[in-house]
Amino acid sequence: MASSKLQLPADDSVLLLVTHSNLSTFAADIRVSQQITVEALKDKLWRKTGTAVASMRLQLRDDTGARIADLDDDAAPLAAYSPYNGYRIHVVDLDPSSLTSGGWLEDTSLVDKYKISDEAYDKLGSKFPHDQSSNFRKFKEKMAPKISTSEDKEDGFETAASDLTIVSQVGDRCEVEPGAKRGTVKFVGRAEALGRGFWVGVQYDEPLGKHDGMVKGTRFFECPQGHGAIVRPEKVKVGDYPERDPFEEEEI
């Protein structure tokens, strides 16, 4: 009796490196189907790089960096340009006013930093005699006894108290609930326009926010439009949260 075999579709995906014209340190490996159109690929790369689709030109380069072709037909499938594993998709940002231009997203030396001594920081509390948590250090110290006495409490209370003391400084990687949205802490402090107490400003890795760091006319931090959020400390967990690969759930 003749045996039958299940015919599985061939895997036509390719593993490519993504680079960016304005971001010298940016590089990401992606695996993508060759049947994806150039327009759909641009849309995915916008979420990864922040460059708008309308301002994006894609180049296909080989593993030596030599340009093979310009992906200039948005309706064409990637297969039309014959990519191979190890080739590179180079994103060229055509917008001179793009957030990625000028190098400020990568070079922190371009950002003016205000430094305050520990002594001066501790004295901030004296300006608010009725508020013993007027700087974040005092706020954490005030919360510490609550953590030690919360061991017999239900898990929800203990976790919330711990989260309040974990948020430490700008630059920390974090995850924000609800939704486990990942990003980087960009602001920690008071925002009276939003309400009393402390707030944490976060730049999400993906456009899951509501603004660019400006809220109600006040600039709290800088980030791409739609990537910013300001939330209460108890919604933020700081830790080793790597940026998610937007291609990891794609069907091949």
JSON list of C-alpha atoms in Angstrom, two decimals:
[
{"chain": "A", "resi": 1, "resn": "MET", "atom": "CA", "xyz": [0.00, 0.00, 0.00]},
{"chain": "A", "resi": 2, "resn": "ALA", "atom": "CA", "xyz": [1.41, 3.36, -1.00]},
{"chain": "A", "resi": 3, "resn": "SER", "atom": "CA", "xyz": [2.32, 5.61, 1.92]},
{"chain": "A", "resi": 4, "resn": "SER", "atom": "CA", "xyz": [1.08, 9.18, 2.05]},
{"chain": "A", "resi": 5, "resn": "LYS", "atom": "CA", "xyz": [3.09, 12.09, 3.36]},
{"chain": "A", "resi": 6, "resn": "LEU", "atom": "CA", "xyz": [1.84, 15.35, 4.83]},
{"chain": "A", "resi": 7, "resn": "GLN", "atom": "CA", "xyz": [3.08, 18.17, 2.66]},
{"chain": "A", "resi": 8, "resn": "LEU", "atom": "CA", "xyz": [4.18, 21.09, 4.84]},
{"chain": "A", "resi": 9, "resn": "PRO", "atom": "CA", "xyz": [4.67, 24.56, 3.39]},
{"chain": "A", "resi": 10, "resn": "ALA", "atom": "CA", "xyz": [8.30, 25.52, 2.88]},
{"chain": "A", "resi": 11, "resn": "ASP", "atom": "CA", "xyz": [9.75, 28.04, 5.29]},
{"chain": "A", "resi": 12, "resn": "ASP", "atom": "CA", "xyz": [10.48, 31.10, 3.15]},
{"chain": "A", "resi": 13, "resn": "SER", "atom": "CA", "xyz": [11.55, 33.35, 6.02]},
{"chain": "A", "resi": 14, "resn": "VAL", "atom": "CA", "xyz": [14.92, 35.06, 6.18]},
{"chain": "A", "resi": 15, "resn": "LEU", "atom": "CA", "xyz": [16.98, 36.31, 9.10]},
{"chain": "A", "resi": 16, "resn": "LEU", "atom": "CA", "xyz": [17.96, 39.95, 8.54]},
{"chain": "A", "resi": 17, "resn": "LEU", "atom": "CA", "xyz": [19.83, 42.63, 10.46]},
{"chain": "A", "resi": 18, "resn": "VAL", "atom": "CA", "xyz": [18.12, 46.02, 10.86]},
{"chain": "A", "resi": 19, "resn": "THR", "atom": "CA", "xyz": [20.22, 49.20, 11.08]},
{"chain": "A", "resi": 20, "resn": "HIS", "atom": "CA", "xyz": [19.28, 52.90, 11.05]},
{"chain": "A", "resi": 21, "resn": "SER", "atom": "CA", "xyz": [20.82, 55.94, 9.38]},
{"chain": "A", "resi": 22, "resn": "ASN", "atom": "CA", "xyz": [20.52, 58.15, 12.49]},
{"chain": "A", "resi": 23, "resn": "LEU", "atom": "CA", "xyz": [21.14, 55.54, 15.19]},
{"chain": "A", "resi": 24, "resn": "SER", "atom": "CA", "xyz": [24.70, 54.28, 14.98]},
{"chain": "A", "resi": 25, "resn": "THR", "atom": "CA", "xyz": [24.35, 51.93, 17.95]},
{"chain": "A", "resi": 26, "resn": "PHE", "atom": "CA", "xyz": [20.99, 50.47, 16.90]},
{"chain": "A", "resi": 27, "resn": "ALA", "atom": "CA", "xyz": [20.97, 46.94, 15.47]},
{"chain": "A", "resi": 28, "resn": "ALA", "atom": "CA", "xyz": [18.33, 44.22, 15.66]},
{"chain": "A", "resi": 29, "resn": "ASP", "atom": "CA", "xyz": [18.01, 40.75, 14.16]},
{"chain": "A", "resi": 30, "resn": "ILE", "atom": "CA", "xyz": [14.60, 39.97, 12.70]},
{"chain": "A", "resi": 31, "resn": "ARG", "atom": "CA", "xyz": [13.15, 36.90, 11.03]},
{"chain": "A", "resi": 32, "resn": "VAL", "atom": "CA", "xyz": [10.48, 37.80, 8.52]},
{"chain": "A", "resi": 33, "resn": "SER", "atom": "CA", "xyz": [8.54, 36.07, 5.74]},
{"chain": "A", "resi": 34, "resn": "GLN", "atom": "CA", "xyz": [9.60, 36.97, 2.22]},
{"chain": "A", "resi": 35, "resn": "GLN", "atom": "CA", "xyz": [5.90, 37.33, 1.35]},
{"chain": "A", "resi": 36, "resn": "ILE", "atom": "CA", "xyz": [5.53, 40.44, 3.53]},
{"chain": "A", "resi": 37, "resn": "THR", "atom": "CA", "xyz": [5.09, 43.60, 1.47]},
{"chain": "A", "resi": 38, "resn": "VAL", "atom": "CA", "xyz": [7.54, 46.48, 1.71]},
{"chain": "A", "resi": 39, "resn": "GLU", "atom": "CA", "xyz": [4.75, 48.68, 3.13]},
{"chain": "A", "resi": 40, "resn": "ALA", "atom": "CA", "xyz": [3.95, 46.16, 5.89]},
{"chain": "A", "resi": 41, "resn": "LEU", "atom": "CA", "xyz": [7.65, 45.80, 6.67]},
{"chain": "A", "resi": 42, "resn": "LYS", "atom": "CA", "xyz": [7.94, 49.59, 7.02]},
{"chain": "A", "resi": 43, "resn": "ASP", "atom": "CA", "xyz": [5.02, 49.60, 9.44]},
{"chain": "A", "resi": 44, "resn": "LYS", "atom": "CA", "xyz": [6.76, 47.02, 11.64]},
{"chain": "A", "resi": 45, "resn": "LEU", "atom": "CA", "xyz": [10.05, 48.91, 11.50]},
{"chain": "A", "resi": 46, "resn": "TRP", "atom": "CA", "xyz": [8.30, 52.15, 12.50]},
{"chain": "A", "resi": 47, "resn": "ARG", "atom": "CA", "xyz": [7.29, 50.49, 15.76]},
{"chain": "A", "resi": 48, "resn": "LYS", "atom": "CA", "xyz": [10.88, 49.39, 16.27]},
{"chain": "A", "resi": 49, "resn": "THR", "atom": "CA", "xyz": [12.79, 52.54, 15.27]},
{"chain": "A", "resi": 50, "resn": "GLY", "atom": "CA", "xyz": [10.35, 55.44, 15.65]},
{"chain": "A", "resi": 51, "resn": "THR", "atom": "CA", "xyz": [10.85, 56.63, 12.06]},
{"chain": "A", "resi": 52, "resn": "ALA", "atom": "CA", "xyz": [7.51, 57.43, 10.42]},
{"chain": "A", "resi": 53, "resn": "VAL", "atom": "CA", "xyz": [6.52, 55.25, 7.46]},
{"chain": "A", "resi": 54, "resn": "ALA", "atom": "CA", "xyz": [6.15, 58.31, 5.21]},
{"chain": "A", "resi": 55, "resn": "SER", "atom": "CA", "xyz": [9.73, 59.38, 6.03]},
{"chain": "A", "resi": 56, "resn": "MET", "atom": "CA", "xyz": [11.26, 55.94, 5.69]},
{"chain": "A", "resi": 57, "resn": "ARG", "atom": "CA", "xyz": [13.35, 54.56, 2.81]},
{"chain": "A", "resi": 58, "resn": "LEU", "atom": "CA", "xyz": [14.59, 50.98, 3.01]},
{"chain": "A", "resi": 59, "resn": "GLN", "atom": "CA", "xyz": [17.79, 49.65, 1.52]},
{"chain": "A", "resi": 60, "resn": "LEU", "atom": "CA", "xyz": [18.76, 45.99, 1.16]},
{"chain": "A", "resi": 61, "resn": "ARG", "atom": "CA", "xyz": [22.47, 45.45, 1.82]},
{"chain": "A", "resi": 62, "resn": "ASP", "atom": "CA", "xyz": [24.54, 42.29, 1.79]},
{"chain": "A", "resi": 63, "resn": "ASP", "atom": "CA", "xyz": [26.57, 40.92, 4.70]},
{"chain": "A", "resi": 64, "resn": "THR", "atom": "CA", "xyz": [29.50, 43.19, 3.75]},
{"chain": "A", "resi": 65, "resn": "GLY", "atom": "CA", "xyz": [27.36, 46.31, 3.87]},
{"chain": "A", "resi": 66, "resn": "ALA", "atom": "CA", "xyz": [27.22, 46.81, 0.09]},
{"chain": "A", "resi": 67, "resn": "ARG", "atom": "CA", "xyz": [23.87, 48.10, -1.15]},
{"chain": "A", "resi": 68, "resn": "ILE", "atom": "CA", "xyz": [21.96, 45.56, -3.24]},
{"chain": "A", "resi": 69, "resn": "ALA", "atom": "CA", "xyz": [18.70, 47.41, -3.90]},
{"chain": "A", "resi": 70, "resn": "ASP", "atom": "CA", "xyz": [16.34, 50.15, -2.76]},
{"chain": "A", "resi": 71, "resn": "LEU", "atom": "CA", "xyz": [13.02, 48.73, -1.58]},
{"chain": "A", "resi": 72, "resn": "ASP", "atom": "CA", "xyz": [11.08, 51.42, -3.44]},
{"chain": "A", "resi": 73, "resn": "ASP", "atom": "CA", "xyz": [7.90, 49.51, -4.36]},
{"chain": "A", "resi": 74, "resn": "ASP", "atom": "CA", "xyz": [5.62, 49.48, -1.31]},
{"chain": "A", "resi": 75, "resn": "ALA", "atom": "CA", "xyz": [3.29, 46.90, -2.88]},
{"chain": "A", "resi": 76, "resn": "ALA", "atom": "CA", "xyz": [6.04, 44.44, -3.78]},
{"chain": "A", "resi": 77, "resn": "PRO", "atom": "CA", "xyz": [6.82, 41.43, -1.58]},
{"chain": "A", "resi": 78, "resn": "LEU", "atom": "CA", "xyz": [10.22, 41.27, 0.05]},
{"chain": "A", "resi": 79, "resn": "ALA", "atom": "CA", "xyz": [10.96, 38.20, -2.11]},
{"chain": "A", "resi": 80, "resn": "ALA", "atom": "CA", "xyz": [11.09, 40.46, -5.19]},
{"chain": "A", "resi": 81, "resn": "TYR", "atom": "CA", "xyz": [14.44, 41.77, -3.94]},
{"chain": "A", "resi": 82, "resn": "SER", "atom": "CA", "xyz": [15.97, 38.30, -3.29]},
{"chain": "A", "resi": 83, "resn": "PRO", "atom": "CA", "xyz": [17.14, 38.72, 0.31]},
{"chain": "A", "resi": 84, "resn": "TYR", "atom": "CA", "xyz": [19.37, 36.08, 1.92]},
{"chain": "A", "resi": 85, "resn": "ASN", "atom": "CA", "xyz": [20.01, 35.17, 5.54]},
{"chain": "A", "resi": 86, "resn": "GLY", "atom": "CA", "xyz": [22.52, 37.60, 7.00]},
{"chain": "A", "resi": 87, "resn": "TYR", "atom": "CA", "xyz": [21.55, 40.47, 4.68]},
{"chain": "A", "resi": 88, "resn": "ARG", "atom": "CA", "xyz": [20.72, 43.85, 6.19]},
{"chain": "A", "resi": 89, "resn": "ILE", "atom": "CA", "xyz": [17.67, 46.13, 6.00]},
{"chain": "A", "resi": 90, "resn": "HIS", "atom": "CA", "xyz": [19.00, 49.67, 6.42]},
{"chain": "A", "resi": 91, "resn": "VAL", "atom": "CA", "xyz": [16.40, 52.27, 7.46]},
{"chain": "A", "resi": 92, "resn": "VAL", "atom": "CA", "xyz": [17.07, 55.73, 6.06]},
{"chain": "A", "resi": 93, "resn": "ASP", "atom": "CA", "xyz": [15.19, 58.52, 7.86]},
{"chain": "A", "resi": 94, "resn": "LEU", "atom": "CA", "xyz": [14.39, 61.28, 5.35]},
{"chain": "A", "resi": 95, "resn": "ASP", "atom": "CA", "xyz": [12.88, 63.69, 7.89]},
{"chain": "A", "resi": 96, "resn": "PRO", "atom": "CA", "xyz": [15.48, 66.34, 8.92]},
{"chain": "A", "resi": 97, "resn": "SER", "atom": "CA", "xyz": [13.40, 67.19, 12.00]},
{"chain": "A", "resi": 98, "resn": "SER", "atom": "CA", "xyz": [12.99, 63.57, 13.07]},
{"chain": "A", "resi": 99, "resn": "LEU", "atom": "CA", "xyz": [13.39, 62.71, 16.75]},
{"chain": "A", "resi": 100, "resn": "THR", "atom": "CA", "xyz": [16.20, 60.38, 15.72]},
{"chain": "A", "resi": 101, "resn": "SER", "atom": "CA", "xyz": [18.28, 63.12, 14.07]},
{"chain": "A", "resi": 102, "resn": "GLY", "atom": "CA", "xyz": [21.17, 64.90, 15.74]},
{"chain": "A", "resi": 103, "resn": "GLY", "atom": "CA", "xyz": [22.26, 61.96, 17.83]},
{"chain": "A", "resi": 104, "resn": "TRP", "atom": "CA", "xyz": [20.52, 63.10, 21.02]},
{"chain": "A", "resi": 105, "resn": "LEU", "atom": "CA", "xyz": [18.69, 59.78, 21.45]},
{"chain": "A", "resi": 106, "resn": "GLU", "atom": "CA", "xyz": [22.05, 58.01, 21.81]},
{"chain": "A", "resi": 107, "resn": "ASP", "atom": "CA", "xyz": [24.52, 60.60, 23.12]},
{"chain": "A", "resi": 108, "resn": "THR", "atom": "CA", "xyz": [23.57, 61.43, 26.71]},
{"chain": "A", "resi": 109, "resn": "SER", "atom": "CA", "xyz": [26.33, 64.04, 26.81]},
{"chain": "A", "resi": 110, "resn": "LEU", "atom": "CA", "xyz": [24.08, 66.24, 24.65]},
{"chain": "A", "resi": 111, "resn": "VAL", "atom": "CA", "xyz": [21.52, 66.43, 27.44]},
{"chain": "A", "resi": 112, "resn": "ASP", "atom": "CA", "xyz": [21.96, 69.11, 30.09]},
{"chain": "A", "resi": 113, "resn": "LYS", "atom": "CA", "xyz": [21.94, 67.52, 33.52]},
{"chain": "A", "resi": 114, "resn": "TYR", "atom": "CA", "xyz": [21.13, 69.20, 36.80]},
{"chain": "A", "resi": 115, "resn": "LYS", "atom": "CA", "xyz": [23.01, 67.76, 39.77]},
{"chain": "A", "resi": 116, "resn": "ILE", "atom": "CA", "xyz": [22.13, 68.35, 43.40]},
{"chain": "A", "resi": 117, "resn": "SER", "atom": "CA", "xyz": [24.19, 67.38, 46.44]},
{"chain": "A", "resi": 118, "resn": "ASP", "atom": "CA", "xyz": [22.84, 64.87, 48.96]},
{"chain": "A", "resi": 119, "resn": "GLU", "atom": "CA", "xyz": [22.82, 67.58, 51.64]},
{"chain": "A", "resi": 120, "resn": "ALA", "atom": "CA", "xyz": [20.78, 69.99, 49.51]},
{"chain": "A", "resi": 121, "resn": "TYR", "atom": "CA", "xyz": [18.41, 67.20, 48.48]},
{"chain": "A", "resi": 122, "resn": "ASP", "atom": "CA", "xyz": [17.76, 66.22, 52.10]},
{"chain": "A", "resi": 123, "resn": "LYS", "atom": "CA", "xyz": [17.02, 69.86, 52.99]},
{"chain": "A", "resi": 124, "resn": "LEU", "atom": "CA", "xyz": [14.18, 70.01, 50.50]},
{"chain": "A", "resi": 125, "resn": "GLY", "atom": "CA", "xyz": [11.90, 68.56, 53.18]},
{"chain": "A", "resi": 126, "resn": "SER", "atom": "CA", "xyz": [12.30, 71.62, 55.39]},
{"chain": "A", "resi": 127, "resn": "LYS", "atom": "CA", "xyz": [10.37, 73.69, 52.87]},
{"chain": "A", "resi": 128, "resn": "PHE", "atom": "CA", "xyz": [7.27, 71.59, 53.48]},
{"chain": "A", "resi": 129, "resn": "PRO", "atom": "CA", "xyz": [6.94, 71.16, 57.29]},
{"chain": "A", "resi": 130, "resn": "HIS", "atom": "CA", "xyz": [3.50, 69.53, 56.98]},
{"chain": "A", "resi": 131, "resn": "ASP", "atom": "CA", "xyz": [4.67, 66.99, 54.42]},
{"chain": "A", "resi": 132, "resn": "GLN", "atom": "CA", "xyz": [7.33, 64.57, 55.63]},
{"chain": "A", "resi": 133, "resn": "SER", "atom": "CA", "xyz": [7.67, 62.95, 52.18]},
{"chain": "A", "resi": 134, "resn": "SER", "atom": "CA", "xyz": [8.57, 66.04, 50.20]},
{"chain": "A", "resi": 135, "resn": "ASN", "atom": "CA", "xyz": [11.44, 64.37, 48.35]},
{"chain": "A", "resi": 136, "resn": "PHE", "atom": "CA", "xyz": [11.54, 60.86, 47.02]},
{"chain": "A", "resi": 137, "resn": "ARG", "atom": "CA", "xyz": [14.29, 59.69, 49.40]},
{"chain": "A", "resi": 138, "resn": "LYS", "atom": "CA", "xyz": [12.16, 60.65, 52.41]},
{"chain": "A", "resi": 139, "resn": "PHE", "atom": "CA", "xyz": [9.18, 59.04, 50.74]},
{"chain": "A", "resi": 140, "resn": "LYS", "atom": "CA", "xyz": [11.06, 55.72, 50.47]},
{"chain": "A", "resi": 141, "resn": "GLU", "atom": "CA", "xyz": [12.28, 55.98, 54.06]},
{"chain": "A", "resi": 142, "resn": "LYS", "atom": "CA", "xyz": [8.73, 56.57, 55.21]},
{"chain": "A", "resi": 143, "resn": "MET", "atom": "CA", "xyz": [7.52, 53.49, 53.32]},
{"chain": "A", "resi": 144, "resn": "ALA", "atom": "CA", "xyz": [10.28, 51.17, 54.66]},
{"chain": "A", "resi": 145, "resn": "PRO", "atom": "CA", "xyz": [8.58, 50.45, 58.04]},
{"chain": "A", "resi": 146, "resn": "LYS", "atom": "CA", "xyz": [5.39, 49.56, 56.20]},
{"chain": "A", "resi": 147, "resn": "ILE", "atom": "CA", "xyz": [7.21, 46.87, 54.26]},
{"chain": "A", "resi": 148, "resn": "SER", "atom": "CA", "xyz": [8.66, 45.27, 57.41]},
{"chain": "A", "resi": 149, "resn": "THR", "atom": "CA", "xyz": [5.23, 45.16, 59.08]},
{"chain": "A", "resi": 150, "resn": "SER", "atom": "CA", "xyz": [3.38, 43.94, 56.02]},
{"chain": "A", "resi": 151, "resn": "GLU", "atom": "CA", "xyz": [4.73, 40.36, 56.09]},
{"chain": "A", "resi": 152, "resn": "ASP", "atom": "CA", "xyz": [1.53, 39.09, 57.72]},
{"chain": "A", "resi": 153, "resn": "LYS", "atom": "CA", "xyz": [-0.66, 41.05, 55.31]},
{"chain": "A", "resi": 154, "resn": "GLU", "atom": "CA", "xyz": [-2.15, 39.71, 52.14]},
{"chain": "A", "resi": 155, "resn": "ASP", "atom": "CA", "xyz": [0.21, 39.46, 49.18]},
{"chain": "A", "resi": 156, "resn": "GLY", "atom": "CA", "xyz": [-1.43, 42.31, 47.30]},
{"chain": "A", "resi": 157, "resn": "PHE", "atom": "CA", "xyz": [-0.56, 44.88, 50.00]},
{"chain": "A", "resi": 158, "resn": "GLU", "atom": "CA", "xyz": [2.99, 43.66, 50.47]},
{"chain": "A", "resi": 159, "resn": "THR", "atom": "CA", "xyz": [3.71, 43.74, 46.75]},
{"chain": "A", "resi": 160, "resn": "ALA", "atom": "CA", "xyz": [2.33, 47.25, 46.41]},
{"chain": "A", "resi": 161, "resn": "ALA", "atom": "CA", "xyz": [4.50, 48.52, 49.27]},
{"chain": "A", "resi": 162, "resn": "SER", "atom": "CA", "xyz": [7.60, 46.91, 47.79]},
{"chain": "A", "resi": 163, "resn": "ASP", "atom": "CA", "xyz": [6.94, 48.39, 44.36]},
{"chain": "A", "resi": 164, "resn": "LEU", "atom": "CA", "xyz": [6.84, 51.89, 45.82]},
{"chain": "A", "resi": 165, "resn": "THR", "atom": "CA", "xyz": [10.40, 51.56, 47.08]},
{"chain": "A", "resi": 166, "resn": "ILE", "atom": "CA", "xyz": [11.85, 49.86, 44.02]},
{"chain": "A", "resi": 167, "resn": "VAL", "atom": "CA", "xyz": [11.52, 52.81, 41.61]},
{"chain": "A", "resi": 168, "resn": "SER", "atom": "CA", "xyz": [14.84, 54.53, 42.11]},
{"chain": "A", "resi": 169, "resn": "GLN", "atom": "CA", "xyz": [16.14, 56.69, 39.33]},
{"chain": "A", "resi": 170, "resn": "VAL", "atom": "CA", "xyz": [15.92, 57.87, 35.77]},
{"chain": "A", "resi": 171, "resn": "GLY", "atom": "CA", "xyz": [17.32, 55.30, 33.38]},
{"chain": "A", "resi": 172, "resn": "ASP", "atom": "CA", "xyz": [15.95, 52.20, 35.12]},
{"chain": "A", "resi": 173, "resn": "ARG", "atom": "CA", "xyz": [14.27, 49.58, 32.93]},
{"chain": "A", "resi": 174, "resn": "CYS", "atom": "CA", "xyz": [10.73, 48.88, 34.08]},
{"chain": "A", "resi": 175, "resn": "GLU", "atom": "CA", "xyz": [7.38, 47.23, 33.45]},
{"chain": "A", "resi": 176, "resn": "VAL", "atom": "CA", "xyz": [4.10, 49.08, 33.94]},
{"chain": "A", "resi": 177, "resn": "GLU", "atom": "CA", "xyz": [0.72, 47.61, 34.82]},
{"chain": "A", "resi": 178, "resn": "PRO", "atom": "CA", "xyz": [-1.84, 47.02, 33.55]},
{"chain": "A", "resi": 179, "resn": "GLY", "atom": "CA", "xyz": [-0.61, 45.34, 30.40]},
{"chain": "A", "resi": 180, "resn": "ALA", "atom": "CA", "xyz": [3.01, 44.64, 31.37]},
{"chain": "A", "resi": 181, "resn": "LYS", "atom": "CA", "xyz": [4.14, 47.51, 29.14]},
{"chain": "A", "resi": 182, "resn": "ARG", "atom": "CA", "xyz": [7.93, 47.80, 29.10]},
{"chain": "A", "resi": 183, "resn": "GLY", "atom": "CA", "xyz": [10.03, 50.91, 28.95]},
{"chain": "A", "resi": 184, "resn": "THR", "atom": "CA", "xyz": [12.55, 53.17, 30.66]},
{"chain": "A", "resi": 185, "resn": "VAL", "atom": "CA", "xyz": [12.05, 55.48, 33.65]},
{"chain": "A", "resi": 186, "resn": "LYS", "atom": "CA", "xyz": [12.47, 59.07, 32.46]},
{"chain": "A", "resi": 187, "resn": "PHE", "atom": "CA", "xyz": [11.10, 61.07, 35.40]},
{"chain": "A", "resi": 188, "resn": "VAL", "atom": "CA", "xyz": [10.57, 60.58, 39.14]},
{"chain": "A", "resi": 189, "resn": "GLY", "atom": "CA", "xyz": [9.08, 63.36, 41.23]},
{"chain": "A", "resi": 190, "resn": "ARG", "atom": "CA", "xyz": [6.11, 65.54, 41.98]},
{"chain": "A", "resi": 191, "resn": "ALA", "atom": "CA", "xyz": [3.67, 66.68, 39.32]},
{"chain": "A", "resi": 192, "resn": "GLU", "atom": "CA", "xyz": [1.21, 68.96, 41.08]},
{"chain": "A", "resi": 193, "resn": "ALA", "atom": "CA", "xyz": [-0.83, 69.44, 37.91]},
{"chain": "A", "resi": 194, "resn": "LEU", "atom": "CA", "xyz": [-1.63, 65.72, 37.98]},
{"chain": "A", "resi": 195, "resn": "GLY", "atom": "CA", "xyz": [-2.33, 65.36, 41.69]},
{"chain": "A", "resi": 196, "resn": "ARG", "atom": "CA", "xyz": [-0.58, 65.17, 45.03]},
{"chain": "A", "resi": 197, "resn": "GLY", "atom": "CA", "xyz": [2.24, 62.75, 45.71]},
{"chain": "A", "resi": 198, "resn": "PHE", "atom": "CA", "xyz": [4.93, 61.23, 43.53]},
{"chain": "A", "resi": 199, "resn": "TRP", "atom": "CA", "xyz": [4.70, 60.24, 39.89]},
{"chain": "A", "resi": 200, "resn": "VAL", "atom": "CA", "xyz": [6.89, 58.21, 37.56]},
{"chain": "A", "resi": 201, "resn": "GLY", "atom": "CA", "xyz": [7.37, 59.17, 33.93]},
{"chain": "A", "resi": 202, "resn": "VAL", "atom": "CA", "xyz": [8.01, 56.27, 31.54]},
{"chain": "A", "resi": 203, "resn": "GLN", "atom": "CA", "xyz": [9.06, 56.09, 27.90]},
{"chain": "A", "resi": 204, "resn": "TYR", "atom": "CA", "xyz": [7.49, 52.91, 26.53]},
{"chain": "A", "resi": 205, "resn": "ASP", "atom": "CA", "xyz": [9.44, 50.82, 24.01]},
{"chain": "A", "resi": 206, "resn": "GLU", "atom": "CA", "xyz": [6.40, 50.84, 21.74]},
{"chain": "A", "resi": 207, "resn": "PRO", "atom": "CA", "xyz": [3.80, 53.56, 21.02]},
{"chain": "A", "resi": 208, "resn": "LEU", "atom": "CA", "xyz": [1.52, 52.55, 23.89]},
{"chain": "A", "resi": 209, "resn": "GLY", "atom": "CA", "xyz": [1.53, 55.89, 25.68]},
{"chain": "A", "resi": 210, "resn": "LYS", "atom": "CA", "xyz": [-0.45, 59.10, 25.42]},
{"chain": "A", "resi": 211, "resn": "HIS", "atom": "CA", "xyz": [2.09, 61.86, 24.83]},
{"chain": "A", "resi": 212, "resn": "ASP", "atom": "CA", "xyz": [5.75, 62.80, 24.29]},
{"chain": "A", "resi": 213, "resn": "GLY", "atom": "CA", "xyz": [6.55, 63.67, 27.90]},
{"chain": "A", "resi": 214, "resn": "MET", "atom": "CA", "xyz": [4.55, 66.91, 27.97]},
{"chain": "A", "resi": 215, "resn": "VAL", "atom": "CA", "xyz": [1.36, 66.89, 30.05]},
{"chain": "A", "resi": 216, "resn": "LYS", "atom": "CA", "xyz": [-0.99, 69.83, 30.56]},
{"chain": "A", "resi": 217, "resn": "GLY", "atom": "CA", "xyz": [1.59, 72.25, 29.18]},
{"chain": "A", "resi": 218, "resn": "THR", "atom": "CA", "xyz": [4.45, 71.02, 31.39]},
{"chain": "A", "resi": 219, "resn": "ARG", "atom": "CA", "xyz": [7.47, 69.21, 29.94]},
{"chain": "A", "resi": 220, "resn": "PHE", "atom": "CA", "xyz": [8.43, 66.37, 32.31]},
{"chain": "A", "resi": 221, "resn": "PHE", "atom": "CA", "xyz": [10.74, 64.49, 29.90]},
{"chain": "A", "resi": 222, "resn": "GLU", "atom": "CA", "xyz": [11.44, 63.95, 26.20]},
{"chain": "A", "resi": 223, "resn": "CYS", "atom": "CA", "xyz": [10.34, 60.91, 24.20]},
{"chain": "A", "resi": 224, "resn": "PRO", "atom": "CA", "xyz": [8.78, 60.07, 20.82]},
{"chain": "A", "resi": 225, "resn": "GLN", "atom": "CA", "xyz": [5.14, 61.06, 20.46]},
{"chain": "A", "resi": 226, "resn": "GLY", "atom": "CA", "xyz": [2.81, 58.33, 21.74]},
{"chain": "A", "resi": 227, "resn": "HIS", "atom": "CA", "xyz": [5.53, 56.62, 23.80]},
{"chain": "A", "resi": 228, "resn": "GLY", "atom": "CA", "xyz": [5.13, 58.63, 27.04]},
{"chain": "A", "resi": 229, "resn": "ALA", "atom": "CA", "xyz": [3.14, 57.98, 30.20]},
{"chain": "A", "resi": 230, "resn": "ILE", "atom": "CA", "xyz": [3.13, 59.30, 33.77]},
{"chain": "A", "resi": 231, "resn": "VAL", "atom": "CA", "xyz": [1.82, 56.84, 36.35]},
{"chain": "A", "resi": 232, "resn": "ARG", "atom": "CA", "xyz": [1.75, 56.26, 40.10]},
{"chain": "A", "resi": 233, "resn": "PRO", "atom": "CA", "xyz": [4.79, 54.43, 41.56]},
{"chain": "A", "resi": 234, "resn": "GLU", "atom": "CA", "xyz": [2.76, 51.40, 42.59]},
{"chain": "A", "resi": 235, "resn": "LYS", "atom": "CA", "xyz": [2.09, 50.61, 38.92]},
{"chain": "A", "resi": 236, "resn": "VAL", "atom": "CA", "xyz": [5.82, 50.43, 38.13]},
{"chain": "A", "resi": 237, "resn": "LYS", "atom": "CA", "xyz": [8.16, 47.49, 38.65]},
{"chain": "A", "resi": 238, "resn": "VAL", "atom": "CA", "xyz": [11.87, 48.08, 38.09]},
{"chain": "A", "resi": 239, "resn": "GLY", "atom": "CA", "xyz": [14.10, 45.23, 36.99]},
{"chain": "A", "resi": 240, "resn": "ASP", "atom": "CA", "xyz": [15.88, 43.52, 34.11]},
{"chain": "A", "resi": 241, "resn": "TYR", "atom": "CA", "xyz": [13.13, 43.91, 31.51]},
{"chain": "A", "resi": 242, "resn": "PRO", "atom": "CA", "xyz": [14.67, 43.66, 28.02]},
{"chain": "A", "resi": 243, "resn": "GLU", "atom": "CA", "xyz": [12.90, 45.28, 25.10]},
{"chain": "A", "resi": 244, "resn": "ARG", "atom": "CA", "xyz": [10.45, 42.88, 23.46]},
{"chain": "A", "resi": 245, "resn": "ASP", "atom": "CA", "xyz": [11.03, 41.87, 19.84]},
{"chain": "A", "resi": 246, "resn": "PRO", "atom": "CA", "xyz": [7.95, 43.00, 17.87]},
{"chain": "A", "resi": 247, "resn": "PHE", "atom": "CA", "xyz": [8.57, 40.16, 15.41]},
{"chain": "A", "resi": 248, "resn": "GLU", "atom": "CA", "xyz": [8.65, 37.34, 17.95]},
{"chain": "A", "resi": 249, "resn": "GLU", "atom": "CA", "xyz": [4.93, 36.58, 17.66]},
{"chain": "A", "resi": 250, "resn": "GLU", "atom": "CA", "xyz": [4.75, 36.88, 13.89]},
{"chain": "A", "resi": 251, "resn": "GLU", "atom": "CA", "xyz": [3.51, 33.88, 11.92]},
{"chain": "A", "resi": 252, "resn": "ILE", "atom": "CA", "xyz": [6.18, 32.51, 9.59]}
]
